[in-house]
Structures are given as structure tokens and as C-alpha cells.
Amino acid sequence: MMMFSSLALLSLPLLCSASFPGSAFGIKWNSTSPYGQSKGQISLVDTSLGKGMVLGAETAAANVSAFFAISGKQGYLDMTCPEPLKAVLVPGELNEGKYEVYHFIWMDQSAEVPEGAVTDSLTLGPAPAYDGLVSSLGNGIWHVQKFEDNNIISWINKTFEENRNTRVWLQKTSVANVTAC
């Protein structure tokens, strides 16, 4: 019994750093490039499918919060603020003719997702902090890609090095920081 209690206590800090299903968290962005680092809040833009996320100013009000809902073995990311929407990664045109692109779109809960779209690839990571959103759609990164009239946050199956050492991170933050809802 003592061994079980010790293991439980050792596991507690790891569990506390991740978001449990149903616990809300805010989302912000930061980036790394050879030119330096930058960060800010997520801004939402309208698309034909729902809302796309763009890189907003650091001084903007935080306005996106979400939570993971578990259904069977799969996890789904849902927005709680500013409106209840589901996260969908929608396939786009190949980047440079060879890299798969999935645009991050928040869609209405009852909307039918486009063919090839993915709803269950998002998770918190990377280990050990679990403080960002990552996708299981291959060895890729978050990046800004053209979708309709805006450059929105998208998953691209390209390494950091293949993308000239530039990437966007979607960071988990306290839901208390979300003030625009």
C-alpha cells in the first residue's frame, strides 16, 4: 500500500500540469524564428466554414478559451469562449507542392465537417510540461497559411528546420486570463 501511495504522489505533479477533460484553459500564441521571438493573443476571423485564428497583438484582450471533451478513447477540443464551437483541422492545398496543410477552423457544433477534415488529433503537449496544443497529424508544426482572405493558424507537416527555423506555438494559459468574454 505504501508503494502505491508513493507512486500516486509522484504522479500528481504530472497530472496537475495537464488539463483534465472538461477543464477550460485559455489559448495564446508565441513564435520562434531566426529574427527573434514574439507573442500575443489569438484573434478570430470569419471564414466560410467558421472562425479562423490569426496572430493578434500582445496587448489585445484574450478572447479564446477551450476545453477537451473525451468520447470513448478520443479527445475533442471545444471552444467555450467567445462561443461554443468545435475544433476542426481542414485540409488545404499542399505547401510548396509537397507539405500537407490542415487549417485550424472553429466550426459550429452541428456543422458537417468537410471531407478529409480531422476532429480528434489535437492534444496537449509536448511532454513534460503539456502546456501547448499539438496535433498527431505527423511530424509538423503550427504555422500561418493562407485560407480564403486571411492568413490563419494551420498545422503543416514540415519540420522546424524545413520551415527555416520558424514556427508558431499555441500555448495554454489560465482561463482567468481570458477577459474578452
Tab-separated table of C-alpha atoms in Angstrom:
chain	number	residue	atom	x	y	z
A	1	MET	CA	0.000	0.000	0.000
A	2	MET	CA	2.864	2.378	0.813
A	3	MET	CA	4.362	1.860	-2.663
A	4	PHE	CA	1.004	2.687	-4.322
A	5	SER	CA	0.656	5.891	-2.265
A	6	SER	CA	4.197	6.968	-3.166
A	7	LEU	CA	3.555	6.373	-6.868
A	8	ALA	CA	0.341	8.349	-6.663
A	9	LEU	CA	2.132	11.270	-5.043
A	10	LEU	CA	4.898	11.187	-7.656
A	11	SER	CA	2.309	11.226	-10.451
A	12	LEU	CA	0.302	14.116	-9.043
A	13	PRO	CA	2.533	16.948	-10.343
A	14	LEU	CA	2.422	15.475	-13.853
A	15	LEU	CA	-1.349	15.255	-13.793
A	16	CYS	CA	-1.758	18.768	-12.447
A	17	SER	CA	0.230	20.289	-15.293
A	18	ALA	CA	-2.160	18.928	-17.922
A	19	SER	CA	-5.772	19.968	-18.397
A	20	PHE	CA	-8.258	17.374	-17.328
A	21	PRO	CA	-11.156	16.684	-19.696
A	22	GLY	CA	-13.730	19.410	-19.186
A	23	SER	CA	-11.374	21.904	-17.513
A	24	ALA	CA	-11.181	25.126	-19.510
A	25	PHE	CA	-7.964	26.920	-20.437
A	26	GLY	CA	-7.090	29.988	-22.465
A	27	ILE	CA	-5.100	29.866	-25.716
A	28	LYS	CA	-2.442	32.389	-26.772
A	29	TRP	CA	0.403	32.254	-29.301
A	30	ASN	CA	4.122	32.807	-29.443
A	31	SER	CA	6.643	32.235	-32.193
A	32	THR	CA	10.280	31.435	-32.684
A	33	SER	CA	12.323	32.464	-35.701
A	34	PRO	CA	15.885	33.454	-36.620
A	35	TYR	CA	14.687	37.070	-36.231
A	36	GLY	CA	13.657	36.694	-32.595
A	37	GLN	CA	10.602	35.751	-30.617
A	38	SER	CA	7.171	37.313	-30.484
A	39	LYS	CA	3.896	36.578	-28.712
A	40	GLY	CA	0.326	37.723	-28.458
A	41	GLN	CA	-3.324	36.880	-28.168
A	42	ILE	CA	-5.437	34.930	-30.633
A	43	SER	CA	-7.849	36.939	-32.757
A	44	LEU	CA	-10.722	35.313	-34.624
A	45	VAL	CA	-11.737	35.970	-38.249
A	46	ASP	CA	-14.789	34.773	-40.123
A	47	THR	CA	-14.361	32.124	-42.828
A	48	SER	CA	-16.908	30.254	-44.939
A	49	LEU	CA	-16.593	27.291	-42.541
A	50	GLY	CA	-16.498	29.081	-39.187
A	51	LYS	CA	-13.793	31.027	-37.348
A	52	GLY	CA	-10.098	31.002	-38.177
A	53	MET	CA	-7.409	32.048	-35.702
A	54	VAL	CA	-4.934	34.794	-36.549
A	55	LEU	CA	-1.998	36.189	-34.615
A	56	GLY	CA	-3.245	39.143	-32.588
A	57	ALA	CA	-1.303	41.767	-30.690
A	58	GLU	CA	0.139	41.050	-27.266
A	59	THR	CA	-1.891	43.949	-25.863
A	60	ALA	CA	-5.208	42.634	-27.235
A	61	ALA	CA	-7.759	41.162	-24.855
A	62	ALA	CA	-7.501	37.391	-24.519
A	63	ASN	CA	-10.661	36.046	-26.095
A	64	VAL	CA	-10.300	32.309	-26.757
A	65	SER	CA	-10.774	29.576	-24.192
A	66	ALA	CA	-11.369	25.894	-24.782
A	67	PHE	CA	-11.609	22.503	-23.112
A	68	PHE	CA	-11.095	18.878	-24.092
A	69	ALA	CA	-14.119	16.595	-24.121
A	70	ILE	CA	-13.485	12.856	-24.069
A	71	SER	CA	-15.742	10.495	-26.002
A	72	GLY	CA	-14.611	6.878	-25.763
A	73	LYS	CA	-10.867	6.803	-26.478
A	74	GLN	CA	-10.855	10.052	-28.467
A	75	GLY	CA	-10.452	13.619	-27.259
A	76	TYR	CA	-12.099	16.585	-28.925
A	77	LEU	CA	-11.277	20.260	-28.421
A	78	ASP	CA	-14.247	22.584	-27.946
A	79	MET	CA	-14.222	26.368	-27.632
A	80	THR	CA	-16.002	27.801	-24.606
A	81	CYS	CA	-15.419	31.478	-25.310
A	82	PRO	CA	-16.477	33.567	-27.135
A	83	GLU	CA	-18.950	30.939	-28.414
A	84	PRO	CA	-19.353	27.150	-28.273
A	85	LEU	CA	-17.568	25.781	-31.358
A	86	LYS	CA	-15.630	22.601	-32.198
A	87	ALA	CA	-12.018	22.492	-33.388
A	88	VAL	CA	-11.567	21.054	-36.874
A	89	LEU	CA	-8.375	20.709	-38.895
A	90	VAL	CA	-9.434	21.207	-42.524
A	91	PRO	CA	-7.091	20.003	-45.293
A	92	GLY	CA	-5.735	22.689	-47.577
A	93	GLU	CA	-3.514	22.906	-50.618
A	94	LEU	CA	-0.015	21.486	-50.367
A	95	ASN	CA	2.632	23.914	-49.147
A	96	GLU	CA	5.483	24.197	-51.657
A	97	GLY	CA	3.781	21.379	-53.555
A	98	LYS	CA	4.736	18.706	-51.011
A	99	TYR	CA	3.830	19.544	-47.386
A	100	GLU	CA	0.339	18.705	-46.113
A	101	VAL	CA	-1.552	21.638	-44.586
A	102	TYR	CA	-4.515	21.499	-42.188
A	103	HIS	CA	-6.200	24.828	-41.385
A	104	PHE	CA	-7.401	25.234	-37.776
A	105	ILE	CA	-11.086	26.212	-38.015
A	106	TRP	CA	-13.586	26.542	-35.178
A	107	MET	CA	-16.900	25.249	-36.568
A	108	ASP	CA	-20.463	25.209	-35.301
A	109	GLN	CA	-21.064	22.136	-33.127
A	110	SER	CA	-23.747	20.796	-35.502
A	111	ALA	CA	-21.928	21.608	-38.761
A	112	GLU	CA	-20.846	18.790	-41.047
A	113	VAL	CA	-17.065	18.738	-41.366
A	114	PRO	CA	-15.512	18.854	-44.851
A	115	GLU	CA	-14.195	15.656	-46.425
A	116	GLY	CA	-10.747	14.767	-45.069
A	117	ALA	CA	-11.113	17.064	-42.056
A	118	VAL	CA	-9.904	15.829	-38.663
A	119	THR	CA	-11.568	16.483	-35.299
A	120	ASP	CA	-9.636	14.226	-32.936
A	121	SER	CA	-5.919	14.906	-33.494
A	122	LEU	CA	-5.411	17.760	-31.018
A	123	THR	CA	-3.893	17.174	-27.609
A	124	LEU	CA	-1.802	18.940	-25.014
A	125	GLY	CA	1.965	18.541	-25.281
A	126	PRO	CA	4.844	18.337	-25.578
A	127	ALA	CA	5.986	16.392	-22.531
A	128	PRO	CA	6.827	17.072	-19.783
A	129	ALA	CA	5.027	20.445	-19.472
A	130	TYR	CA	1.925	19.749	-21.597
A	131	ASP	CA	1.419	23.498	-21.945
A	132	GLY	CA	0.664	23.765	-25.647
A	133	LEU	CA	-1.633	22.411	-28.341
A	134	VAL	CA	-0.106	19.846	-30.668
A	135	SER	CA	-1.525	17.593	-33.366
A	136	SER	CA	-0.990	13.920	-34.044
A	137	LEU	CA	-1.132	14.534	-37.812
A	138	GLY	CA	2.530	13.789	-38.333
A	139	ASN	CA	5.849	15.470	-37.675
A	140	GLY	CA	4.632	19.014	-38.115
A	141	ILE	CA	4.384	22.491	-36.674
A	142	TRP	CA	1.861	25.297	-36.303
A	143	HIS	CA	2.364	27.945	-38.952
A	144	VAL	CA	0.367	30.717	-40.612
A	145	GLN	CA	-1.106	29.754	-44.001
A	146	LYS	CA	-3.461	31.481	-46.440
A	147	PHE	CA	-7.099	30.364	-46.126
A	148	GLU	CA	-9.623	32.330	-48.146
A	149	ASP	CA	-8.863	36.003	-47.358
A	150	ASN	CA	-6.750	35.569	-44.229
A	151	ASN	CA	-3.504	34.045	-43.046
A	152	ILE	CA	-4.723	31.721	-40.292
A	153	ILE	CA	-3.026	29.316	-37.902
A	154	SER	CA	-2.605	25.940	-39.587
A	155	TRP	CA	-0.818	22.632	-38.982
A	156	ILE	CA	1.814	21.922	-41.610
A	157	ASN	CA	3.645	18.605	-41.898
A	158	LYS	CA	7.018	20.258	-42.070
A	159	THR	CA	9.807	20.300	-39.510
A	160	PHE	CA	11.029	23.423	-37.781
A	161	GLU	CA	14.260	23.196	-39.804
A	162	GLU	CA	12.406	22.720	-43.107
A	163	ASN	CA	10.449	25.873	-42.275
A	164	ARG	CA	13.625	27.990	-41.976
A	165	ASN	CA	13.647	27.696	-38.159
A	166	THR	CA	10.305	29.470	-37.835
A	167	ARG	CA	7.217	28.199	-36.025
A	168	VAL	CA	4.150	29.286	-34.079
A	169	TRP	CA	3.296	27.776	-30.699
A	170	LEU	CA	-0.267	27.607	-29.368
A	171	GLN	CA	0.189	27.978	-25.619
A	172	LYS	CA	-2.189	27.038	-22.845
A	173	THR	CA	-2.826	29.824	-20.359
A	174	SER	CA	-5.088	30.271	-17.374
A	175	VAL	CA	-8.747	30.730	-18.255
A	176	ALA	CA	-8.658	33.612	-15.749
A	177	ASN	CA	-6.582	35.484	-18.365
A	178	VAL	CA	-9.475	35.341	-20.847
A	179	THR	CA	-11.100	38.710	-20.334
A	180	ALA	CA	-12.963	39.392	-23.562
A	181	CYS	CA	-15.876	37.030	-22.887
